[in-house]
Amino acid sequence: MREHTMNILIGGEAGQGMVTVGQLLAKSLVRSGYSILVTQTYQSRIRGGHNSFAIRAGTDKVLAPKESVDLLVALDAETVALHHGDLSSDGLIVVDSALEVDGDFFLKVPFKELAQDTFSNIAALGVVGYLLGLEEGLMATALDDFFGRKQRPVLEENRRVLVAAMGWAATHERSGHKLPKVSNPIQRLMMSGNEAIAFGSLSAGLRFCSFYPMTPATSILLNLAAQARRMGVLVEQAEDEIAAINMAIGASFAGAPSMVATSGGGFALMAEGVSLGAMTETPLVIVVAQRPGPATGLPTRTEQADLEFVLHAGHGEFPRAIFAPGTVEECFHLTRKAFELAERYQGPMFVLTDQFLADSYRAVPPFDVEDLAAVNVGAGASGSLPYRRFAVTETGISPRLFPGLSRHLVVSDSDEHAEDGHITEDLSVRRQMVEKRLRKGEGIRAEVIPPDMDGEEEPDLLMVSWGSSKGAVQEAASRIRSGGKRVATLHFSQAWPLVPGRFMDLLESAEKVVSIEGNAFGQLARLIRRETGFHIKKQVLRYDGLPITPEAILRGVSR
Amino acid sequence: MVTIEDYGQYETAWCPGCGNFSILKAVKQALVASRLEPHEVLFVSGIGQAAKSPHYLNANLFNGLHGRSLPVATGAKLANPKLTVMVESGDGCNYGEGGNHFLAAIRRNINLTLLVHNNQIYGLTKGQASPTSAEGLVTKAQPDGVASAAFNPIGVAVAMEAGFVARGFSGMIDHLSELIQEGIAHRGFSLIDVLQPCVSFNKVNTFAWYKERCKPLPPTYNPTDWEAAMKVAREWGDRIPIGIIYRNDRSPFEEHVPVLRQGPLVGRQVDRVMLRNIMDGCK
């Protein structure tokens, strides 16, 4: 049976315009009504090296990346060498006719005849677009939109090359790669995980973002910087990550909802600031976009190995929440949720994503931005005066005012402090303050997002996962299910706190439990064991820098 | 009309004879003379004996981490530029642990007043060398004497053309208070390095040592002359010049940030229609 999706992989050197072709093709597919899922792999260099932009497209919702390639667009010989083994049985490799390769599965395109050098990637786009059955007019519009700011001759040449390439493809057609037409396509957005985090933060009321650039978090900040003026947000590049988190804490203390975004190494530098945010009870959203470590690791690849780090970062004891989005939509909504919790419980809250999701474009329905409320910022002083910023309350939440906005003085200290915020070494006050801070954790637990449970009750196989692998696990489960097995999934989009009452029944009812994680320790499984005593013995772990795919899960589960 | 009493009087954790007492007095005088009410002022401090100072007066306060007062102050000032933001901490905090932030703050030129209590020693941790300790100073941690050269904050600030660079002495309270007033009034980043004795741990740079050497710059001195200021910045020895060493009128960071022209960040509402339009760009 032929699958309902097509997997197109465009490969080439950095600097060849491969991402441009990929984005244009992805955009054309989304506008034509298809669901897409993009996986970008790249090397840590600006020019050269091998990079790829894979688009899996289909009429139904595409959940996960796919390893086998149906259409390989090789912009250089290395791409052929690296990926021809991934070709599906009726796959096709689109190459420059100048390349000395032979075989039925090659479609050799005379790029030099179709386009001058700098436009040859547009020729590739035209050929692939034709093979997939995309409309010329729609693709031409996508080109115009993308290059809208360029000069007219450039736009005209783009169009000319596109039309010529599609015409060439029509006379050299290879059948079997057209996607079924979607009639009356619904308008959707093409958005990456990082874009969704940026938009989610804006809708929540972000006002201040300080950053130090670090792959794969940087595009969050670039997206915010691009909209800063229009959305009334100040985005400042700090001298280092230590400054970034301290600036964000300062801005939040003064009343501006704040966020920092970084990756593991940068977050390591922020650890003392996390503790400061907790002690001074300052709301802050921290996005950690994971990449493989330790140290500099594989800077441009993906991994899920910082869960334990983010959970434990910052000295001392204080409550926190860690959100781990599994889809682009969740990137948007869980970032908003992180803002809500940060403001309500007055402390650092986390969004844990990774390179795969950060760079993965998907087709998503438009968000109801106008109906989504911004978070409430600050809480007024209660009747009793003088104002005490750290008044001990039943919930642990104290009235939060901002300096300079009233005659009340707002005092906050990284030292242990009394209710008025001033430094103290009164040990009975210390005890009260520890308990007050920890009481906020009860509220955070009460509003935890329970894990997604899907599939049969009392399953033969239960797959446990978290974060960006959500779709891959769902797809793997449905494939195993079609083989007749009772299978279920338990997926955590909030990795902390774990509230056993929300998932233990399912765990204990399963015949066999497997955890699926993008790290070498099985970090979520270890955490579940620590919190519940339940030992997940079988694990499918991936730590080679690539995202978890349904194929990898199937291979691992059957082992 | 604000008075010195509005800023309160508190019991401190300092040693008797500490230079911090005089600096605290000069700060209060400067705030009153600047007609600032306590709620209009935010102090941001780090960790060290100096960093405790703002606990001993009435004002808004964020007492943060060691070395990190400047970034916190930067964030707070950008969130609400209407606040008068004072950063107060010691030589170890600002020039050691927070050295990178010191350089960045000079470059940014945000309207902050940085008050550095400089006693050339670590007090809170009991007597190790600080970045400004003289070469050769013997401490328990440096029993063979400090091997590194002393950091010259004034020299660095003038070299980087910081907006306002001054040096005061805790033994000359009125003079110091005037410097602080000038620093507050200056639009942009102001550094006021305040020499002070540490009665417990620095037995070399004592009150008498400073008193003998600290000499106000003559009235004829022109602090806008950068080359003259570079010369003065290097003077250290039998005569230590105090006063405003360098100033310029480079416009502050806040004026270069388009977002802040619409007013403070705090209290703004989300423009949902704008956000919808921006997100529609993803179609």
PDB file of N, CA and C in Angstrom, chain A residues 27 31 187 189-190 203 205 207 227 229 232-233 236-240 242-243 246-247 250-251 253 272 280 367 369-370 372-374 403-404 406-407 409-415 422-423, chain B residues 37-39 42 47 55 58-65 68 71-72 75-76 79-80 83 100-101 104 108 253 257-260 265-266 268-272 274-276 278-279 282-283:
ATOM      1  N   LYS A  27       5.936  26.275   1.871  1.00  0.00           N
ATOM      2  CA  LYS A  27       4.871  27.279   1.818  1.00  0.00           C
ATOM      3  C   LYS A  27       3.858  26.935   0.724  1.00  0.00           C
ATOM      4  N   ARG A  31      -0.092  26.178   1.337  1.00  0.00           N
ATOM      5  CA  ARG A  31      -1.130  26.965   0.649  1.00  0.00           C
ATOM      6  C   ARG A  31      -1.998  26.086  -0.247  1.00  0.00           C
ATOM      7  N   GLN A 187      -7.183  27.753   4.931  1.00  0.00           N
ATOM      8  CA  GLN A 187      -5.979  28.557   5.125  1.00  0.00           C
ATOM      9  C   GLN A 187      -5.316  28.201   6.450  1.00  0.00           C
ATOM     10  N   LEU A 189      -1.399  28.325   8.781  1.00  0.00           N
ATOM     11  CA  LEU A 189      -0.141  29.049   8.936  1.00  0.00           C
ATOM     12  C   LEU A 189       1.002  28.053   8.814  1.00  0.00           C
ATOM     13  N   MET A 190       2.097  28.499   8.219  1.00  0.00           N
ATOM     14  CA  MET A 190       3.296  27.676   8.244  1.00  0.00           C
ATOM     15  C   MET A 190       4.186  28.263   9.331  1.00  0.00           C
ATOM     16  N   SER A 203       1.612  36.935  22.787  1.00  0.00           N
ATOM     17  CA  SER A 203       0.180  36.933  23.120  1.00  0.00           C
ATOM     18  C   SER A 203      -0.030  36.924  24.630  1.00  0.00           C
ATOM     19  N   GLY A 205       1.800  38.607  26.681  1.00  0.00           N
ATOM     20  CA  GLY A 205       2.097  39.941  27.198  1.00  0.00           C
ATOM     21  C   GLY A 205       3.578  40.192  27.446  1.00  0.00           C
ATOM     22  N   ARG A 207       7.077  41.696  27.505  1.00  0.00           N
ATOM     23  CA  ARG A 207       7.521  43.085  27.317  1.00  0.00           C
ATOM     24  C   ARG A 207       9.030  43.200  27.211  1.00  0.00           C
ATOM     25  N   GLN A 227       9.609  41.789  15.534  1.00  0.00           N
ATOM     26  CA  GLN A 227       8.277  42.335  15.856  1.00  0.00           C
ATOM     27  C   GLN A 227       8.310  43.306  17.035  1.00  0.00           C
ATOM     28  N   ARG A 229       9.244  46.376  17.738  1.00  0.00           N
ATOM     29  CA  ARG A 229       8.748  47.745  17.656  1.00  0.00           C
ATOM     30  C   ARG A 229       7.227  47.763  17.557  1.00  0.00           C
ATOM     31  N   GLY A 232       5.681  46.505  20.915  1.00  0.00           N
ATOM     32  CA  GLY A 232       6.041  47.191  22.162  1.00  0.00           C
ATOM     33  C   GLY A 232       6.843  46.305  23.099  1.00  0.00           C
ATOM     34  N   VAL A 233       7.811  45.585  22.531  1.00  0.00           N
ATOM     35  CA  VAL A 233       8.662  44.701  23.331  1.00  0.00           C
ATOM     36  C   VAL A 233      10.097  45.161  23.190  1.00  0.00           C
ATOM     37  N   GLU A 236      16.901  42.896  24.010  1.00  0.00           N
ATOM     38  CA  GLU A 236      18.265  43.389  24.181  1.00  0.00           C
ATOM     39  C   GLU A 236      19.271  42.245  24.206  1.00  0.00           C
ATOM     40  N   GLN A 237      20.301  42.380  23.376  1.00  0.00           N
ATOM     41  CA  GLN A 237      21.375  41.384  23.396  1.00  0.00           C
ATOM     42  C   GLN A 237      22.294  41.697  24.565  1.00  0.00           C
ATOM     43  N   ALA A 238      22.398  40.760  25.482  1.00  0.00           N
ATOM     44  CA  ALA A 238      23.202  40.968  26.686  1.00  0.00           C
ATOM     45  C   ALA A 238      24.655  40.586  26.435  1.00  0.00           C
ATOM     46  N   GLU A 239      25.520  40.972  27.358  1.00  0.00           N
ATOM     47  CA  GLU A 239      26.952  40.675  27.216  1.00  0.00           C
ATOM     48  C   GLU A 239      27.246  39.196  27.472  1.00  0.00           C
ATOM     49  N   ASP A 240      26.384  38.508  28.175  1.00  0.00           N
ATOM     50  CA  ASP A 240      26.523  37.068  28.392  1.00  0.00           C
ATOM     51  C   ASP A 240      25.193  36.562  28.966  1.00  0.00           C
ATOM     52  N   ILE A 242      24.604  35.287  31.820  1.00  0.00           N
ATOM     53  CA  ILE A 242      24.411  35.690  33.220  1.00  0.00           C
ATOM     54  C   ILE A 242      23.713  37.047  33.242  1.00  0.00           C
ATOM     55  N   ALA A 243      24.199  37.947  32.404  1.00  0.00           N
ATOM     56  CA  ALA A 243      23.561  39.263  32.310  1.00  0.00           C
ATOM     57  C   ALA A 243      22.137  39.119  31.796  1.00  0.00           C
ATOM     58  N   ASN A 246      19.763  38.035  34.544  1.00  0.00           N
ATOM     59  CA  ASN A 246      19.635  39.064  35.580  1.00  0.00           C
ATOM     60  C   ASN A 246      18.891  40.299  35.067  1.00  0.00           C
ATOM     61  N   MET A 247      19.108  40.644  33.817  1.00  0.00           N
ATOM     62  CA  MET A 247      18.350  41.762  33.224  1.00  0.00           C
ATOM     63  C   MET A 247      16.862  41.445  33.202  1.00  0.00           C
ATOM     64  N   GLY A 250      15.437  41.819  36.515  1.00  0.00           N
ATOM     65  CA  GLY A 250      15.285  43.242  36.844  1.00  0.00           C
ATOM     66  C   GLY A 250      14.062  43.835  36.174  1.00  0.00           C
ATOM     67  N   ALA A 251      13.874  43.509  34.890  1.00  0.00           N
ATOM     68  CA  ALA A 251      12.733  44.051  34.152  1.00  0.00           C
ATOM     69  C   ALA A 251      11.422  43.530  34.729  1.00  0.00           C
ATOM     70  N   PHE A 253      10.920  42.431  37.804  1.00  0.00           N
ATOM     71  CA  PHE A 253      10.753  43.059  39.115  1.00  0.00           C
ATOM     72  C   PHE A 253      10.082  44.435  38.961  1.00  0.00           C
ATOM     73  N   GLU A 272      22.514  30.350  38.488  1.00  0.00           N
ATOM     74  CA  GLU A 272      22.416  31.141  39.721  1.00  0.00           C
ATOM     75  C   GLU A 272      21.249  32.131  39.629  1.00  0.00           C
ATOM     76  N   THR A 280      13.719  35.781  45.040  1.00  0.00           N
ATOM     77  CA  THR A 280      13.091  37.105  45.019  1.00  0.00           C
ATOM     78  C   THR A 280      11.659  37.019  44.509  1.00  0.00           C
ATOM     79  N   PHE A 367      -4.394  30.696  15.154  1.00  0.00           N
ATOM     80  CA  PHE A 367      -4.746  30.769  16.582  1.00  0.00           C
ATOM     81  C   PHE A 367      -5.769  31.883  16.783  1.00  0.00           C
ATOM     82  N   VAL A 369      -6.048  34.519  18.321  1.00  0.00           N
ATOM     83  CA  VAL A 369      -5.245  35.467  19.107  1.00  0.00           C
ATOM     84  C   VAL A 369      -6.101  36.504  19.809  1.00  0.00           C
ATOM     85  N   GLU A 370      -7.163  36.940  19.121  1.00  0.00           N
ATOM     86  CA  GLU A 370      -7.954  38.027  19.709  1.00  0.00           C
ATOM     87  C   GLU A 370      -8.769  37.587  20.920  1.00  0.00           C
ATOM     88  N   LEU A 372      -7.545  35.288  23.147  1.00  0.00           N
ATOM     89  CA  LEU A 372      -6.657  34.783  24.197  1.00  0.00           C
ATOM     90  C   LEU A 372      -6.204  35.939  25.079  1.00  0.00           C
ATOM     91  N   ALA A 373      -6.511  35.847  26.355  1.00  0.00           N
ATOM     92  CA  ALA A 373      -6.188  36.942  27.261  1.00  0.00           C
ATOM     93  C   ALA A 373      -4.689  36.969  27.555  1.00  0.00           C
ATOM     94  N   ALA A 374      -4.171  38.171  27.787  1.00  0.00           N
ATOM     95  CA  ALA A 374      -2.804  38.297  28.291  1.00  0.00           C
ATOM     96  C   ALA A 374      -2.831  37.887  29.763  1.00  0.00           C
ATOM     97  N   PRO A 403       8.044  48.773  41.771  1.00  0.00           N
ATOM     98  CA  PRO A 403       8.688  49.971  42.290  1.00  0.00           C
ATOM     99  C   PRO A 403       8.324  51.207  41.457  1.00  0.00           C
ATOM    100  N   GLY A 404       8.029  52.290  42.135  1.00  0.00           N
ATOM    101  CA  GLY A 404       7.809  53.557  41.443  1.00  0.00           C
ATOM    102  C   GLY A 404       6.385  53.798  40.983  1.00  0.00           C
ATOM    103  N   SER A 406       3.662  53.321  42.934  1.00  0.00           N
ATOM    104  CA  SER A 406       2.843  53.808  44.039  1.00  0.00           C
ATOM    105  C   SER A 406       3.814  54.346  45.095  1.00  0.00           C
ATOM    106  N   ARG A 407       3.268  54.815  46.196  1.00  0.00           N
ATOM    107  CA  ARG A 407       4.167  55.309  47.235  1.00  0.00           C
ATOM    108  C   ARG A 407       4.723  54.162  48.084  1.00  0.00           C
ATOM    109  N   LEU A 409       6.968  51.107  49.076  1.00  0.00           N
ATOM    110  CA  LEU A 409       8.328  50.722  48.710  1.00  0.00           C
ATOM    111  C   LEU A 409       8.370  49.216  48.501  1.00  0.00           C
ATOM    112  N   VAL A 410       8.992  48.812  47.406  1.00  0.00           N
ATOM    113  CA  VAL A 410       9.100  47.388  47.085  1.00  0.00           C
ATOM    114  C   VAL A 410      10.543  46.971  47.349  1.00  0.00           C
ATOM    115  N   VAL A 411      10.714  46.043  48.273  1.00  0.00           N
ATOM    116  CA  VAL A 411      12.055  45.613  48.656  1.00  0.00           C
ATOM    117  C   VAL A 411      12.166  44.110  48.448  1.00  0.00           C
ATOM    118  N   SER A 412      13.233  43.706  47.761  1.00  0.00           N
ATOM    119  CA  SER A 412      13.415  42.309  47.409  1.00  0.00           C
ATOM    120  C   SER A 412      14.875  41.946  47.632  1.00  0.00           C
ATOM    121  N   ASP A 413      15.114  40.741  48.133  1.00  0.00           N
ATOM    122  CA  ASP A 413      16.496  40.404  48.490  1.00  0.00           C
ATOM    123  C   ASP A 413      16.831  38.961  48.146  1.00  0.00           C
ATOM    124  N   SER A 414      18.046  38.751  47.632  1.00  0.00           N
ATOM    125  CA  SER A 414      18.524  37.386  47.380  1.00  0.00           C
ATOM    126  C   SER A 414      18.937  36.706  48.679  1.00  0.00           C
ATOM    127  N   ASP A 415      19.204  37.502  49.700  1.00  0.00           N
ATOM    128  CA  ASP A 415      19.396  36.928  51.035  1.00  0.00           C
ATOM    129  C   ASP A 415      18.039  36.476  51.549  1.00  0.00           C
ATOM    130  N   HIS A 422      13.464  42.884  53.642  1.00  0.00           N
ATOM    131  CA  HIS A 422      14.814  43.189  54.118  1.00  0.00           C
ATOM    132  C   HIS A 422      15.511  41.949  54.653  1.00  0.00           C
ATOM    133  N   ILE A 423      16.827  41.949  54.509  1.00  0.00           N
ATOM    134  CA  ILE A 423      17.700  40.852  54.922  1.00  0.00           C
ATOM    135  C   ILE A 423      17.452  40.490  56.388  1.00  0.00           C
TER     136      ILE A 423
ATOM    137  N   GLU B  37      11.901  61.581  46.124  1.00  0.00           N
ATOM    138  CA  GLU B  37      11.221  60.915  47.227  1.00  0.00           C
ATOM    139  C   GLU B  37      11.583  59.430  47.196  1.00  0.00           C
ATOM    140  N   PRO B  38      11.549  58.779  48.366  1.00  0.00           N
ATOM    141  CA  PRO B  38      11.973  57.378  48.418  1.00  0.00           C
ATOM    142  C   PRO B  38      11.310  56.483  47.368  1.00  0.00           C
ATOM    143  N   HIS B  39      10.013  56.669  47.108  1.00  0.00           N
ATOM    144  CA  HIS B  39       9.338  55.760  46.168  1.00  0.00           C
ATOM    145  C   HIS B  39       9.734  56.001  44.719  1.00  0.00           C
ATOM    146  N   LEU B  42      15.000  53.559  42.925  1.00  0.00           N
ATOM    147  CA  LEU B  42      15.256  52.124  43.059  1.00  0.00           C
ATOM    148  C   LEU B  42      16.762  51.913  43.238  1.00  0.00           C
ATOM    149  N   ILE B  47      26.376  41.750  46.326  1.00  0.00           N
ATOM    150  CA  ILE B  47      26.691  41.130  47.613  1.00  0.00           C
ATOM    151  C   ILE B  47      28.031  41.670  48.110  1.00  0.00           C
ATOM    152  N   HIS B  55      19.829  48.652  52.348  1.00  0.00           N
ATOM    153  CA  HIS B  55      18.906  48.153  53.371  1.00  0.00           C
ATOM    154  C   HIS B  55      18.749  49.178  54.499  1.00  0.00           C
ATOM    155  N   ASN B  58      15.346  54.262  53.303  1.00  0.00           N
ATOM    156  CA  ASN B  58      14.025  53.998  52.716  1.00  0.00           C
ATOM    157  C   ASN B  58      14.053  54.257  51.214  1.00  0.00           C
ATOM    158  N   ALA B  59      13.843  53.221  50.443  1.00  0.00           N
ATOM    159  CA  ALA B  59      13.723  53.344  48.983  1.00  0.00           C
ATOM    160  C   ALA B  59      13.312  51.975  48.483  1.00  0.00           C
ATOM    161  N   ASN B  60      12.967  51.890  47.201  1.00  0.00           N
ATOM    162  CA  ASN B  60      12.780  50.570  46.599  1.00  0.00           C
ATOM    163  C   ASN B  60      14.145  49.907  46.510  1.00  0.00           C
ATOM    164  N   LEU B  61      14.166  48.594  46.638  1.00  0.00           N
ATOM    165  CA  LEU B  61      15.462  47.907  46.626  1.00  0.00           C
ATOM    166  C   LEU B  61      15.363  46.533  45.995  1.00  0.00           C
ATOM    167  N   PHE B  62      16.332  46.237  45.153  1.00  0.00           N
ATOM    168  CA  PHE B  62      16.537  44.858  44.713  1.00  0.00           C
ATOM    169  C   PHE B  62      17.968  44.499  45.062  1.00  0.00           C
ATOM    170  N   ASN B  63      18.140  43.683  46.097  1.00  0.00           N
ATOM    171  CA  ASN B  63      19.474  43.254  46.523  1.00  0.00           C
ATOM    172  C   ASN B  63      19.712  41.862  45.904  1.00  0.00           C
ATOM    173  N   GLY B  64      20.447  41.856  44.786  1.00  0.00           N
ATOM    174  CA  GLY B  64      20.573  40.626  43.998  1.00  0.00           C
ATOM    175  C   GLY B  64      21.807  39.806  44.310  1.00  0.00           C
ATOM    176  N   LEU B  65      22.389  39.230  43.250  1.00  0.00           N
ATOM    177  CA  LEU B  65      23.524  38.321  43.392  1.00  0.00           C
ATOM    178  C   LEU B  65      24.840  39.079  43.364  1.00  0.00           C
ATOM    179  N   ARG B  68      26.110  40.998  40.016  1.00  0.00           N
ATOM    180  CA  ARG B  68      25.065  41.113  38.987  1.00  0.00           C
ATOM    181  C   ARG B  68      24.126  42.291  39.174  1.00  0.00           C
ATOM    182  N   PRO B  71      23.282  44.286  35.580  1.00  0.00           N
ATOM    183  CA  PRO B  71      22.241  43.748  34.686  1.00  0.00           C
ATOM    184  C   PRO B  71      20.827  43.887  35.253  1.00  0.00           C
ATOM    185  N   VAL B  72      20.662  43.660  36.543  1.00  0.00           N
ATOM    186  CA  VAL B  72      19.322  43.807  37.136  1.00  0.00           C
ATOM    187  C   VAL B  72      18.864  45.262  36.992  1.00  0.00           C
ATOM    188  N   GLY B  75      17.765  45.996  33.408  1.00  0.00           N
ATOM    189  CA  GLY B  75      16.421  45.510  33.111  1.00  0.00           C
ATOM    190  C   GLY B  75      15.348  46.380  33.740  1.00  0.00           C
ATOM    191  N   ALA B  76      15.555  46.747  35.005  1.00  0.00           N
ATOM    192  CA  ALA B  76      14.545  47.540  35.721  1.00  0.00           C
ATOM    193  C   ALA B  76      14.395  48.929  35.094  1.00  0.00           C
ATOM    194  N   ALA B  79      12.562  48.685  31.857  1.00  0.00           N
ATOM    195  CA  ALA B  79      11.136  48.401  32.055  1.00  0.00           C
ATOM    196  C   ALA B  79      10.398  49.673  32.463  1.00  0.00           C
ATOM    197  N   ASN B  80      11.053  50.484  33.269  1.00  0.00           N
ATOM    198  CA  ASN B  80      10.423  51.728  33.712  1.00  0.00           C
ATOM    199  C   ASN B  80      11.449  52.851  33.811  1.00  0.00           C
ATOM    200  N   LEU B  83      11.959  55.533  36.732  1.00  0.00           N
ATOM    201  CA  LEU B  83      12.636  55.287  38.008  1.00  0.00           C
ATOM    202  C   LEU B  83      14.031  55.916  37.995  1.00  0.00           C
ATOM    203  N   ASN B 100      32.479  42.072  33.377  1.00  0.00           N
ATOM    204  CA  ASN B 100      31.918  42.157  32.022  1.00  0.00           C
ATOM    205  C   ASN B 100      30.718  43.102  31.984  1.00  0.00           C
ATOM    206  N   HIS B 101      29.934  43.101  33.054  1.00  0.00           N
ATOM    207  CA  HIS B 101      28.748  43.970  33.091  1.00  0.00           C
ATOM    208  C   HIS B 101      29.153  45.443  33.215  1.00  0.00           C
ATOM    209  N   ALA B 104      30.021  46.519  29.777  1.00  0.00           N
ATOM    210  CA  ALA B 104      28.802  46.611  28.963  1.00  0.00           C
ATOM    211  C   ALA B 104      27.967  47.824  29.375  1.00  0.00           C
ATOM    212  N   ARG B 108      26.650  50.697  26.960  1.00  0.00           N
ATOM    213  CA  ARG B 108      25.213  50.958  26.766  1.00  0.00           C
ATOM    214  C   ARG B 108      24.858  52.397  27.105  1.00  0.00           C
ATOM    215  N   PHE B 253      21.174  55.467  26.216  1.00  0.00           N
ATOM    216  CA  PHE B 253      20.653  54.284  25.511  1.00  0.00           C
ATOM    217  C   PHE B 253      19.145  54.392  25.288  1.00  0.00           C
ATOM    218  N   VAL B 257      16.188  53.646  21.759  1.00  0.00           N
ATOM    219  CA  VAL B 257      15.323  52.467  21.677  1.00  0.00           C
ATOM    220  C   VAL B 257      13.916  52.912  21.286  1.00  0.00           C
ATOM    221  N   PRO B 258      13.513  52.651  20.033  1.00  0.00           N
ATOM    222  CA  PRO B 258      12.211  53.154  19.562  1.00  0.00           C
ATOM    223  C   PRO B 258      11.050  52.741  20.466  1.00  0.00           C
ATOM    224  N   VAL B 259      11.109  51.521  21.006  1.00  0.00           N
ATOM    225  CA  VAL B 259       9.996  51.018  21.819  1.00  0.00           C
ATOM    226  C   VAL B 259       9.747  51.918  23.031  1.00  0.00           C
ATOM    227  N   LEU B 260      10.809  52.492  23.578  1.00  0.00           N
ATOM    228  CA  LEU B 260      10.651  53.291  24.801  1.00  0.00           C
ATOM    229  C   LEU B 260      10.103  54.689  24.516  1.00  0.00           C
ATOM    230  N   LEU B 265       7.688  50.274  29.621  1.00  0.00           N
ATOM    231  CA  LEU B 265       7.162  48.967  29.206  1.00  0.00           C
ATOM    232  C   LEU B 265       6.082  48.489  30.168  1.00  0.00           C
ATOM    233  N   VAL B 266       6.262  48.836  31.437  1.00  0.00           N
ATOM    234  CA  VAL B 266       5.344  48.353  32.459  1.00  0.00           C
ATOM    235  C   VAL B 266       3.934  48.912  32.220  1.00  0.00           C
ATOM    236  N   ARG B 268       1.789  48.079  29.799  1.00  0.00           N
ATOM    237  CA  ARG B 268       1.254  48.108  28.435  1.00  0.00           C
ATOM    238  C   ARG B 268       0.346  46.915  28.143  1.00  0.00           C
ATOM    239  N   GLN B 269      -0.604  47.132  27.268  1.00  0.00           N
ATOM    240  CA  GLN B 269      -1.526  46.068  26.870  1.00  0.00           C
ATOM    241  C   GLN B 269      -1.056  45.426  25.562  1.00  0.00           C
ATOM    242  N   VAL B 270      -1.460  44.190  25.366  1.00  0.00           N
ATOM    243  CA  VAL B 270      -1.107  43.491  24.126  1.00  0.00           C
ATOM    244  C   VAL B 270      -1.981  44.023  22.982  1.00  0.00           C
ATOM    245  N   ASP B 271      -1.338  44.417  21.905  1.00  0.00           N
ATOM    246  CA  ASP B 271      -2.080  44.853  20.716  1.00  0.00           C
ATOM    247  C   ASP B 271      -2.460  43.599  19.919  1.00  0.00           C
ATOM    248  N   ARG B 272      -3.662  43.081  20.193  1.00  0.00           N
ATOM    249  CA  ARG B 272      -4.056  41.791  19.632  1.00  0.00           C
ATOM    250  C   ARG B 272      -4.291  41.854  18.128  1.00  0.00           C
ATOM    251  N   MET B 274      -2.718  43.790  16.056  1.00  0.00           N
ATOM    252  CA  MET B 274      -1.383  43.800  15.452  1.00  0.00           C
ATOM    253  C   MET B 274      -0.799  42.386  15.438  1.00  0.00           C
ATOM    254  N   LEU B 275      -0.940  41.696  16.562  1.00  0.00           N
ATOM    255  CA  LEU B 275      -0.376  40.339  16.647  1.00  0.00           C
ATOM    256  C   LEU B 275      -1.037  39.418  15.623  1.00  0.00           C
ATOM    257  N   ARG B 276      -2.337  39.557  15.492  1.00  0.00           N
ATOM    258  CA  ARG B 276      -3.060  38.743  14.500  1.00  0.00           C
ATOM    259  C   ARG B 276      -2.515  39.027  13.102  1.00  0.00           C
ATOM    260  N   ILE B 278       0.413  40.160  12.282  1.00  0.00           N
ATOM    261  CA  ILE B 278       1.779  39.635  12.165  1.00  0.00           C
ATOM    262  C   ILE B 278       1.730  38.126  11.914  1.00  0.00           C
ATOM    263  N   MET B 279       0.873  37.440  12.683  1.00  0.00           N
ATOM    264  CA  MET B 279       0.805  35.985  12.539  1.00  0.00           C
ATOM    265  C   MET B 279       0.182  35.580  11.209  1.00  0.00           C
ATOM    266  N   CYS B 282       2.257  34.397   8.303  1.00  0.00           N
ATOM    267  CA  CYS B 282       2.706  33.002   8.156  1.00  0.00           C
ATOM    268  C   CYS B 282       1.834  32.229   7.181  1.00  0.00           C
ATOM    269  N   LYS B 283       0.792  32.878   6.626  1.00  0.00           N
ATOM    270  CA  LYS B 283      -0.101  32.137   5.715  1.00  0.00           C
ATOM    271  C   LYS B 283       0.614  31.823   4.406  1.00  0.00           C
TER     272      LYS B 283
END
